[in-house]
Coordinates of C-alpha atoms and ligand atoms in Angstrom, one line a residue:
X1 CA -14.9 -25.6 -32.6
X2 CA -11.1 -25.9 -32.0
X3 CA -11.1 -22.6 -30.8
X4 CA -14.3 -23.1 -28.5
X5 CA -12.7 -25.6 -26.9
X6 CA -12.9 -29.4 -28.7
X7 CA -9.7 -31.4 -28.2
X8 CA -10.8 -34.8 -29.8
X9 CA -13.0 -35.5 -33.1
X10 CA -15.1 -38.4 -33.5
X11 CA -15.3 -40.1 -36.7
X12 CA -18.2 -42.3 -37.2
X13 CA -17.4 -44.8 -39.3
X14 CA -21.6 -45.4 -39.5
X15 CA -22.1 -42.7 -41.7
X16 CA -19.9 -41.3 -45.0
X17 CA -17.4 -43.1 -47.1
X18 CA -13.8 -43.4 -46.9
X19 CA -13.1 -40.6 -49.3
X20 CA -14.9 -38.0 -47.3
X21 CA -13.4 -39.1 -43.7
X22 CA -9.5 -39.2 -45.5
X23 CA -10.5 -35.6 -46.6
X24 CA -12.3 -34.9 -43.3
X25 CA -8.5 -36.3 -41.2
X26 CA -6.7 -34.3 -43.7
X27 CA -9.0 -31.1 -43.0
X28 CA -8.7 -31.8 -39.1
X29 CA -5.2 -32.0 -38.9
X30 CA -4.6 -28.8 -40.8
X31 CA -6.6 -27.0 -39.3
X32 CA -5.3 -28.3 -35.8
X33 CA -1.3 -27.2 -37.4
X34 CA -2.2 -24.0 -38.6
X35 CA -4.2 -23.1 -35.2
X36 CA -1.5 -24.6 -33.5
X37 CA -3.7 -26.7 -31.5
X38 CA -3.9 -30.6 -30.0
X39 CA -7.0 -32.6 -31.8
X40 CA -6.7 -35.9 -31.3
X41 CA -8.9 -38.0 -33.7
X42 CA -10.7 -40.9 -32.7
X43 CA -12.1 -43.2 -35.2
X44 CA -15.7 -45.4 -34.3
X45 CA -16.5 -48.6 -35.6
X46 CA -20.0 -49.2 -36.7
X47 CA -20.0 -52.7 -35.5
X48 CA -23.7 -54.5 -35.8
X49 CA -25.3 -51.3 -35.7
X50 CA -28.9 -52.6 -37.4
X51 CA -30.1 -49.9 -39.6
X52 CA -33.6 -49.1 -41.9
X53 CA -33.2 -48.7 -45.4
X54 CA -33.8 -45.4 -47.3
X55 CA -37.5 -43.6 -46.5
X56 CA -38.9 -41.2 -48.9
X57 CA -37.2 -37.8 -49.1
X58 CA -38.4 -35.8 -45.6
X59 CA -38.9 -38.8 -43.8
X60 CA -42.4 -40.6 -42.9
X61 CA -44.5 -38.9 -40.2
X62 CA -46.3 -41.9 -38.6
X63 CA -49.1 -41.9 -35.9
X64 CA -49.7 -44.3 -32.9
X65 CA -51.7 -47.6 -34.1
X66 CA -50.7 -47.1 -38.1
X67 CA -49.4 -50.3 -39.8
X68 CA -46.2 -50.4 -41.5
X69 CA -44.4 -53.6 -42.9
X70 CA -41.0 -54.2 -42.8
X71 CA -38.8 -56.2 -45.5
X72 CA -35.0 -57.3 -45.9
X73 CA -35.7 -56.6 -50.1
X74 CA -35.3 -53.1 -51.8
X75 CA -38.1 -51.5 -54.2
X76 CA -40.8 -53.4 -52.1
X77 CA -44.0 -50.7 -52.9
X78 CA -45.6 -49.8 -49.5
X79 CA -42.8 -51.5 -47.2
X80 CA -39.9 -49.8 -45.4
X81 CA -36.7 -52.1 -46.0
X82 CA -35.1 -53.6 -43.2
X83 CA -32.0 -55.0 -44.8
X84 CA -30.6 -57.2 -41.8
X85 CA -32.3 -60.8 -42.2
X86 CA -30.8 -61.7 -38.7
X87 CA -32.5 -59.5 -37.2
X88 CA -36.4 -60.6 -38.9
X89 CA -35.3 -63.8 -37.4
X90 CA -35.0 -63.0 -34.1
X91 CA -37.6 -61.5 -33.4
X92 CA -41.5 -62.7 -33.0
X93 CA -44.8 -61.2 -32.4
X94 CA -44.5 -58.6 -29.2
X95 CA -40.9 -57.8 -29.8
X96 CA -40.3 -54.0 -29.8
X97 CA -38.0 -52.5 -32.8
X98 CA -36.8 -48.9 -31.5
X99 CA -35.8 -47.0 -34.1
X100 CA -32.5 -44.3 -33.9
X101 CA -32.7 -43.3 -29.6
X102 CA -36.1 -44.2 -29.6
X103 CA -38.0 -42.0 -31.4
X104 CA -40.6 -44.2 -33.3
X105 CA -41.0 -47.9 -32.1
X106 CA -43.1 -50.3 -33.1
X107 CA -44.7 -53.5 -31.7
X108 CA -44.0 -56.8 -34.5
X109 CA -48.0 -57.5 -34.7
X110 CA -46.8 -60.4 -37.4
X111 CA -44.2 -62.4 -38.8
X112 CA -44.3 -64.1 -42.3
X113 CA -41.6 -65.6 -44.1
X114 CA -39.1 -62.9 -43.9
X115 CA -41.6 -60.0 -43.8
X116 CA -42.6 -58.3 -40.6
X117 CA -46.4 -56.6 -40.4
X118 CA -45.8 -54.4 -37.4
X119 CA -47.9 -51.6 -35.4
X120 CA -46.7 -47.9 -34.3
X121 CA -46.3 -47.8 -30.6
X122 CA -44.3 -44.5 -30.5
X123 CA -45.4 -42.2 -33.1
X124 CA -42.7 -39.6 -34.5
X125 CA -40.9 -39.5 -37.8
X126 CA -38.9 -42.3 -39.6
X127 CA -35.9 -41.0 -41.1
X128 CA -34.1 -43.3 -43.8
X129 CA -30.7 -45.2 -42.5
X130 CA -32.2 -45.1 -38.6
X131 CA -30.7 -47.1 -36.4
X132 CA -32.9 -50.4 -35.4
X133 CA -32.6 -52.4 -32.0
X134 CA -34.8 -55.5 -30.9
X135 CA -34.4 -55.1 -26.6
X136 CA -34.1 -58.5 -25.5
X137 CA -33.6 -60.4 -29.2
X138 CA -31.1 -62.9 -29.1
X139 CA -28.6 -61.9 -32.5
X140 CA -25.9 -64.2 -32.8
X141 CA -23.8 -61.3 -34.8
X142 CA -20.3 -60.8 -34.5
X143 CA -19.7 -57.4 -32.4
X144 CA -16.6 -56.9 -35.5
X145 CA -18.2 -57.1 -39.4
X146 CA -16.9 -57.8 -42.1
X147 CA -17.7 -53.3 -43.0
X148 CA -15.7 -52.7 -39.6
X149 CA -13.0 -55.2 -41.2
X150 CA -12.5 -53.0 -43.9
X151 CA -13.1 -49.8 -42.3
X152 CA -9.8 -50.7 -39.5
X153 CA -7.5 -50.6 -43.1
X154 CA -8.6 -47.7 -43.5
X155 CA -8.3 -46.4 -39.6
X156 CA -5.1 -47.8 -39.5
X157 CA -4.1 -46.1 -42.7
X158 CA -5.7 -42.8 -41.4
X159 CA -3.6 -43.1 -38.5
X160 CA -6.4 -42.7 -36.0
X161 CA -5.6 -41.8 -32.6
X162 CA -8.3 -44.2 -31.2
X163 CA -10.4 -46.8 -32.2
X164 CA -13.6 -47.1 -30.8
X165 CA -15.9 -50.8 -31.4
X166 CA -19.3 -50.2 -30.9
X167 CA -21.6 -52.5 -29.3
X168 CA -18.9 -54.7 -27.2
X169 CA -20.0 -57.5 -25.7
X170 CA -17.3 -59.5 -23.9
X171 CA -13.1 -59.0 -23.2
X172 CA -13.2 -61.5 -26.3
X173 CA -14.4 -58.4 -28.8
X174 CA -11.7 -56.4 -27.6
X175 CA -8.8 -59.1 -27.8
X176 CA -10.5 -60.0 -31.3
X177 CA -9.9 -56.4 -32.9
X178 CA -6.2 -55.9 -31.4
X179 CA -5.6 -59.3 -32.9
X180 CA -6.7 -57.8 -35.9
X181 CA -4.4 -54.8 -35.4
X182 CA -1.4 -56.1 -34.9
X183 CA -2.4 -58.5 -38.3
X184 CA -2.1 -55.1 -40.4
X185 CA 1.0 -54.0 -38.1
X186 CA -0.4 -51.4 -36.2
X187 CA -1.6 -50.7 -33.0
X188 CA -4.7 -47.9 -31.8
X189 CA -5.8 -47.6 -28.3
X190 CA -9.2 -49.1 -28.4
X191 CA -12.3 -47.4 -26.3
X192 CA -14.8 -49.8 -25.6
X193 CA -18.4 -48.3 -26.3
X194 CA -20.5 -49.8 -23.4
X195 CA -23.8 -49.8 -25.2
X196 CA -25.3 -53.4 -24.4
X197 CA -26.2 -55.1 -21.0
X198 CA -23.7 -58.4 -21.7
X199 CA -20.9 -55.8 -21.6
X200 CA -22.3 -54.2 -18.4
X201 CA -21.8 -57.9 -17.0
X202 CA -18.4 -58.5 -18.0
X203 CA -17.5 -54.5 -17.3
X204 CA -14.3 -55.5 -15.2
X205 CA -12.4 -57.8 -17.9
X206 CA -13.7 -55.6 -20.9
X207 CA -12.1 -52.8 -18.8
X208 CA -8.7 -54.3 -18.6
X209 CA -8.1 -55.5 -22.0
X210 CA -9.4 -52.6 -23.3
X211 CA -7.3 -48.9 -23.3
X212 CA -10.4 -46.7 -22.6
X213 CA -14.3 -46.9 -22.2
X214 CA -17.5 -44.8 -23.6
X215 CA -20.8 -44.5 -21.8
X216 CA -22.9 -44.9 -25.1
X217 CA -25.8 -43.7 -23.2
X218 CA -27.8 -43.6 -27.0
X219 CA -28.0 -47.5 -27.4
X220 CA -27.2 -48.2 -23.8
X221 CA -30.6 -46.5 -23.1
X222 CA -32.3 -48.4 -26.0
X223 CA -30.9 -52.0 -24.6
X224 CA -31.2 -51.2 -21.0
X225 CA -34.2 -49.3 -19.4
X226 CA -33.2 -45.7 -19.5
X227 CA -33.7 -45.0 -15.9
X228 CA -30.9 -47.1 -15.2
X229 CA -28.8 -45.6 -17.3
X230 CA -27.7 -42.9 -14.8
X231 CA -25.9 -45.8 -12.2
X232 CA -24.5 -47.3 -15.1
X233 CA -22.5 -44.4 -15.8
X234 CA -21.7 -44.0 -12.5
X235 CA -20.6 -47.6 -12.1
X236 CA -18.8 -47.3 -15.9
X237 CA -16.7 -44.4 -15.2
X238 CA -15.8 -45.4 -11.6
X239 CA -14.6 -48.3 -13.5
X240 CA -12.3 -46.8 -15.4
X241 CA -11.0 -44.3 -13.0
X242 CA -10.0 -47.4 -10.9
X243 CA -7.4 -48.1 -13.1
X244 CA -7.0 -44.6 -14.4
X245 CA -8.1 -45.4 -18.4
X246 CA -10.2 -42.6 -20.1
X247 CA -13.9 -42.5 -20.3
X248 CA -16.1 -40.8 -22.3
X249 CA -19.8 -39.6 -21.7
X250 CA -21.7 -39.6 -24.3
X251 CA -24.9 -38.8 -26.4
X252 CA -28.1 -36.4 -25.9
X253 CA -25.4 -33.8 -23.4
X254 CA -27.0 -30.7 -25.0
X255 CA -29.1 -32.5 -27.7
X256 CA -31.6 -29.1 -27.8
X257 CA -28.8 -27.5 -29.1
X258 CA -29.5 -29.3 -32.1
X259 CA -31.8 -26.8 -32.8
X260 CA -31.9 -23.8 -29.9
X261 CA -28.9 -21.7 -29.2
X262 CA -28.4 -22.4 -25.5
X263 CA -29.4 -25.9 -23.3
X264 CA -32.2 -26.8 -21.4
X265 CA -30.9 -26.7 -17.6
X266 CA -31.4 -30.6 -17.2
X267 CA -28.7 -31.0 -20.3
X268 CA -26.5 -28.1 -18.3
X269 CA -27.0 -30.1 -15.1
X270 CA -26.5 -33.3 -17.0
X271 CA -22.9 -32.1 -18.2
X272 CA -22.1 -31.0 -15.1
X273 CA -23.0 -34.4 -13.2
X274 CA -20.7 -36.8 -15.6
X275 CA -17.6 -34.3 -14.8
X276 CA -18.5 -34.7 -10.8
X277 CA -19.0 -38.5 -11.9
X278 CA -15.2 -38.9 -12.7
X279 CA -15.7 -38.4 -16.1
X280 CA -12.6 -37.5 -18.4
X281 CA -14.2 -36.2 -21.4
X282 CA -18.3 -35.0 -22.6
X283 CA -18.9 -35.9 -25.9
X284 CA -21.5 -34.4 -28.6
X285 CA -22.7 -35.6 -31.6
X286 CA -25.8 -34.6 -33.3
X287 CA -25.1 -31.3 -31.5
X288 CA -21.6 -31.0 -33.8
X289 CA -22.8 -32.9 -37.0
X290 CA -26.1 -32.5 -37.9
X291 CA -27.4 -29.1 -35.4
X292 CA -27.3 -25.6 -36.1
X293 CA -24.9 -24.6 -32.9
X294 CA -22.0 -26.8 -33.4
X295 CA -19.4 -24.0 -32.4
X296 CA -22.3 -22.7 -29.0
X297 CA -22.8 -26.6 -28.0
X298 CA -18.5 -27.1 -28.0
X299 CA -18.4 -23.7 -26.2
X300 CA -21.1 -24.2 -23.9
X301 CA -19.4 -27.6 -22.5
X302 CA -16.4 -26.0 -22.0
X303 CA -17.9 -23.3 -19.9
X304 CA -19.7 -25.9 -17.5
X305 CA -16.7 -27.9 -16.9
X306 CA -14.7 -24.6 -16.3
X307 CA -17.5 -23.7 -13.9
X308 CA -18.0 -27.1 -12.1
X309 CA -14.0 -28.2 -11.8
X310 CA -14.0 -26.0 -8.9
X311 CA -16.8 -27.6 -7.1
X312 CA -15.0 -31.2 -8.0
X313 CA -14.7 -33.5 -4.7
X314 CA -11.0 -33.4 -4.6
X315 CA -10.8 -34.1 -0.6
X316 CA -13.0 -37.3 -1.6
X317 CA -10.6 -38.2 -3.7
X318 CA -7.3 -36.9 -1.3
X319 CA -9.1 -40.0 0.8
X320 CA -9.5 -42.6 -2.0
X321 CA -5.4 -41.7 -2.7
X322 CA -4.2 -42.1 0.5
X323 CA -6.3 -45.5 1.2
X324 CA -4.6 -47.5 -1.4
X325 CA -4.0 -50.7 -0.2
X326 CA -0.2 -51.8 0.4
X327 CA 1.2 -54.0 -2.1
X328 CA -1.5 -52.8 -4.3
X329 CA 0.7 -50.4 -6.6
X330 CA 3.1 -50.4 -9.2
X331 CA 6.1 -48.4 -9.1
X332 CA 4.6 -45.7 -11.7
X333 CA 1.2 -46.0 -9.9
X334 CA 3.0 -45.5 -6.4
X335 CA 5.1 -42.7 -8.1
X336 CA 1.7 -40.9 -9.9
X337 CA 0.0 -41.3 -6.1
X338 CA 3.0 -39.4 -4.2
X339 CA 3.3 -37.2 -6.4
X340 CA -0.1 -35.7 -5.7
X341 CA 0.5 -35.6 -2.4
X342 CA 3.5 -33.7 -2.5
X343 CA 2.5 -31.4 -4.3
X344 CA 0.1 -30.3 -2.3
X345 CA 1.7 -30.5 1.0
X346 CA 4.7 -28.4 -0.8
X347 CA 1.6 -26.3 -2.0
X348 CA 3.2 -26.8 -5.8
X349 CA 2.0 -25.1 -8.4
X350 CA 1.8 -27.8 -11.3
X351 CA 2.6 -31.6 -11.3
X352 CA 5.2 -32.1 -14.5
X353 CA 4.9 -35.4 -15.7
X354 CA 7.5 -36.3 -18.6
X355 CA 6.3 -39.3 -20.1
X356 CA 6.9 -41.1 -23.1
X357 CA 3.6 -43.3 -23.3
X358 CA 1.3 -40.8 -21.7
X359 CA 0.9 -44.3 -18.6
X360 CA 2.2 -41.5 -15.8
X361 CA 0.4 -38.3 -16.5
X362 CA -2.9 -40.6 -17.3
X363 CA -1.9 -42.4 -13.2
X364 CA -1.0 -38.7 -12.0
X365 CA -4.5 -38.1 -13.3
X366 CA -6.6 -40.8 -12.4
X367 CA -6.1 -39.4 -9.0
X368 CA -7.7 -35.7 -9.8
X369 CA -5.5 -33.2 -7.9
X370 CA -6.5 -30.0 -7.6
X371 CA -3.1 -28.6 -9.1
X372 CA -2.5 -28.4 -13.2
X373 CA -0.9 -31.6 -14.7
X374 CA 1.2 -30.6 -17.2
X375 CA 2.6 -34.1 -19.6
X376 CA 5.9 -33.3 -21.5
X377 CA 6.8 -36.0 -24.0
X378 CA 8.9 -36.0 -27.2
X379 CA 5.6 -38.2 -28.4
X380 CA 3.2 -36.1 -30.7
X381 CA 1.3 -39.1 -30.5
X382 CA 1.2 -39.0 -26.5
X383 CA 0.7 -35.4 -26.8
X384 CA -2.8 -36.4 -29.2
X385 CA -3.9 -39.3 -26.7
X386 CA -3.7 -37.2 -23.8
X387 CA -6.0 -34.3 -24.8
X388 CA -8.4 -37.3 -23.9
X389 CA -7.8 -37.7 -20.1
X390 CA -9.1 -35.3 -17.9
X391 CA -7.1 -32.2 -16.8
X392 CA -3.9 -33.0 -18.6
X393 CA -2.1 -30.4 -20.9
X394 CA 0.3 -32.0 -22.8
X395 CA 4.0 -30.1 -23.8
X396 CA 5.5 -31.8 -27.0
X397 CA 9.8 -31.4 -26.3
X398 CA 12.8 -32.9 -27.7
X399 CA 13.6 -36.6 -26.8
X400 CA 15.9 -35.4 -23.7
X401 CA 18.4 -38.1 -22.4
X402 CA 19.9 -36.2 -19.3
X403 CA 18.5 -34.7 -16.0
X404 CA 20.0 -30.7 -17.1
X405 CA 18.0 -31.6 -20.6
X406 CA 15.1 -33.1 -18.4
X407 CA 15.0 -29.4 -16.5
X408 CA 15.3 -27.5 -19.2
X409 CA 12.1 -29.0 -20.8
X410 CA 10.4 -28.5 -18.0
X411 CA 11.3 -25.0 -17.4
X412 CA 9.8 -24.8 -21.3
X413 CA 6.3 -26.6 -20.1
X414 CA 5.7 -24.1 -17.5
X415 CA 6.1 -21.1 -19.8
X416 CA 1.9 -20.5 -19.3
X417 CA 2.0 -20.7 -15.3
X418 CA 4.1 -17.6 -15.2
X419 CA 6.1 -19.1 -12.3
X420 CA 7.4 -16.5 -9.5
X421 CA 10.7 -17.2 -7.6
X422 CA 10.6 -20.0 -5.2
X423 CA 7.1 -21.3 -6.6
X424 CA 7.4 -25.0 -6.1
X425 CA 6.7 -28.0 -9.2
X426 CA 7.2 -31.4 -8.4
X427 CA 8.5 -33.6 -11.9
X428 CA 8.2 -37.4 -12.4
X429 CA 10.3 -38.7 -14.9
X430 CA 11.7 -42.5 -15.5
X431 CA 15.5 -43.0 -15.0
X432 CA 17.2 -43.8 -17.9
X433 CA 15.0 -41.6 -19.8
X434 CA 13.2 -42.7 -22.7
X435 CA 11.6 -46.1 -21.7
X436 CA 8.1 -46.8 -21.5
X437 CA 6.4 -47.2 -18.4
X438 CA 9.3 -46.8 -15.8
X439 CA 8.7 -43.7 -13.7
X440 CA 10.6 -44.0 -10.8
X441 CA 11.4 -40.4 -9.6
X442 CA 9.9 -38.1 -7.9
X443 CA 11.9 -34.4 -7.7
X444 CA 10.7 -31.2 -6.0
X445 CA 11.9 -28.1 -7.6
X446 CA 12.0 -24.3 -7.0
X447 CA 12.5 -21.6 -9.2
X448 CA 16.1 -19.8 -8.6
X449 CA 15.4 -15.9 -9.6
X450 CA 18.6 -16.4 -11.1
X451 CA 19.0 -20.1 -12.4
X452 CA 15.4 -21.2 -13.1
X453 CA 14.8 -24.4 -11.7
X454 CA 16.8 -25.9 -8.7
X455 CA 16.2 -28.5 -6.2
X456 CA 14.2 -27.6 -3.4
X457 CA 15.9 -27.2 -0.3
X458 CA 14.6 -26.7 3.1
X459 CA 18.0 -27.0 5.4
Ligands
LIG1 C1 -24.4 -44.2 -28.4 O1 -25.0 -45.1 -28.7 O2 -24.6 -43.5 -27.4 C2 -23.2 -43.9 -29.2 C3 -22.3 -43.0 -28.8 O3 -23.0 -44.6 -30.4 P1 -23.4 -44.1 -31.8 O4 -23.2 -42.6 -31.9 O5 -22.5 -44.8 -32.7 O6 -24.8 -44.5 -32.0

């Protein structure tokens, strides 16, 4: 999969136990070192995910109109345990209960005591440990349990790259589990999986406290009607592109791949739609865990983003650069904006962002010129983060502390573009080096036959 083109694995903290992912981080970080590739591993939070019990072996095949009852005990003969008394409570007769994306569902027909008698509405088959959702229910749950409490020791321990919290409903869960954070002394980016329609009305402020967001299309689709999904996305990812934080699409890109070796041409289509959206990364994940085409599904995403990036709106975007508002801009945004510019009116080969943090190239980014963005930092962490955010490579180099060191690191990041003489790159860097978040310099340079990089000069 490395190979075939996956830059960042998703642990799901729903499923397994904590010896299998350690073994799983261990596994993925070998095999990125000996393959000498850049995985970043992102770590995701159950969070109140509502889940069945276990269902006979094979699962239950169940038809439209048949009865099943549901129970918060175990052993109950004849009933499928639904271990999550919160949720019994919550709901009444006529509530739906949509089982994993929506699969099976069923209509509550009856509530007594704790038990629910409830009627088929979507006939399929019940799988044990299916996810649950009540549309509409009122569940005063916490969006961080106490399992996600215990699972962030062991992300922190793992040294995740990321930390995704599943089913975010206000800026509050965010703050909450960086609070958290800092309380075991460390400190993951957090992607905020947009999955509920209270978080799609406080999108802005989750946004901002937050260091990323996903499109969790699965349960988005399952709390929201899923023909609005497709705006939401939209409206998600132009959200984070604003502000130039990664955001991930995800769930159901190629899901017959699960089982067929090549997409239907809606999934193909689908893929290619996000990237057009503004999208920084497609995510799979029954295609990778569960199907039979892990290594085709990873492959066949790569191949439509390389065949779509062409037909990317770049001028669009030339306009929504060159409209920012004055007074608007940091000095790193205002930096990462010029910087595009020049390099295309110098026609520039790459943009060469050193950066310590990853905040420039991510900026330089956010504004998708169509030249390579190539990030040097002496951060093998920055180097991880950025395989996140879209069309940056990511050079890892010695902490360098003077302009000729600066050069030389650069001349080493643009080894692959096989530069000719007087090809033009245009580096951002921060002056002194080595401080977070203080690019202030733009330079133009041209390769010297003879000296390698040198200041441009036009006089
Ligand atoms: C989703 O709901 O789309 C999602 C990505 O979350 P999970 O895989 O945890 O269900």
């Amino acid at each position: 999969m490395l190979h075939a083109g996956m830059t960042v694995a998703r642990i799901n903290f729903s499923h397994g136990e904590h010896a299998t992912h350690a073994e799983t981080v261990q596994m993925l970080r070998e095999v990125a070192r000996t393959e000498g590739k850049v995985l970043a591993l992102l770590a995701d939070l159950q969070g109140p995910k509502l889940r069945l019990g276990h269902v006979k072996a094979g699962g239950m095949q169940l038809a439209l109109g048949d009865e099943i009852v549901l129970t918060p005990h175990p052993g109950q003969p004849a009933m499928i345990q639904l271990p999550h008394p919160d949720l019994i409570a919550a709901v009444s007769p006529g509530s739906r209960l949509v089982i994993g994306d929506g699969e099976v569902e069923f209509a509550v027909a009856e509530k007594q005591g704790d038990t629910l008698r409830c009627i088929v509405t979507v006939p399929g088959l019940l799988g044990s440990r299916k996810g649950v959702s009540a549309p509409g229910a009122d569940l005063a749950i916490s969006s961080i349990t106490p399992k996600d409490r215990t699972d962030l020791g062991m992300v922190c321990e793992l040294d995740f790259d990321y930390v995704a919290l599943s089913f975010v409903r206000t800026a509050e869960d965010v703050i909450e589990l960086r609070r958290l954070m800092k309380e075991t002394g460390c400190d993951i980016p957090i992607i905020a999986k947009i999955e509920k329609s209270e978080a799609i009305a406080h999108l802005e402020e989750i946004r901002d406290v937050a260091d990323g967001m996903m499109v969790a299309r699965g349960d988005l689709g399952i709390d929201m009607p899923a023909q609005e999904v497709p705006l939401l996305q939209k409206r998600i990812i132009s959200c984070c592109n604003e502000v130039g934080k990664p955001v991930i699409t995800a769930t159901q890109m190629l899901q017959s791949m699960v089982e067929h070796p090549r997409p239907t041409r809606a999934e193909a289509s689908d893929v290619a739609n996000a990237i057009l959206d503004g999208t920084d990364a497609v995510m799979l994940s029954n295609e990778t865990a569960t199907g039979s085409y892990p290594v085709e599904s990873v492959l066949m995403m790569k191949q439509i983003a390389e065949n779509i990036e062409p037909a990317f709106p770049y001028d669009t975007w030339r306009n929504k650069r060159q409209s920012i508002a004055p007074n608007s801009a940091s000095t790193t945004e205002a930096i990462s904006a010029a910087a595009c510019s020049v390099a295309e009116q110098v026609g520039a080969r790459a943009i060469v962002a050193t950066t310590t943090s990853g905040y420039s190239a991510r900026q330089i980014a956010r504004h998708r010129p169509p030249i390579a963005i190539m990030a040097v930092s002496p951060s093998a962490k920055t180097q991880r983060r950025l395989a996140l955010v879209w069309g940056v490579d990511c050079l890892l180099v010695p902490t360098f502390l003077h302009t000729d060191e600066m050069l030389q690191v650069t001349m080493q990041a643009l080894e692959p573009f096989n530069l000719h003489a007087n090809d033009t790159v245009v580096i951002t860097a921060g002056v002194p080096f080595g401080l977070s978040g203080k690019t202030n310099m733009i330079q133009v340079q041209s390769i010297d036959a003879e000296k390698g990089l040198s200041l441009a000069d036009d006089i």
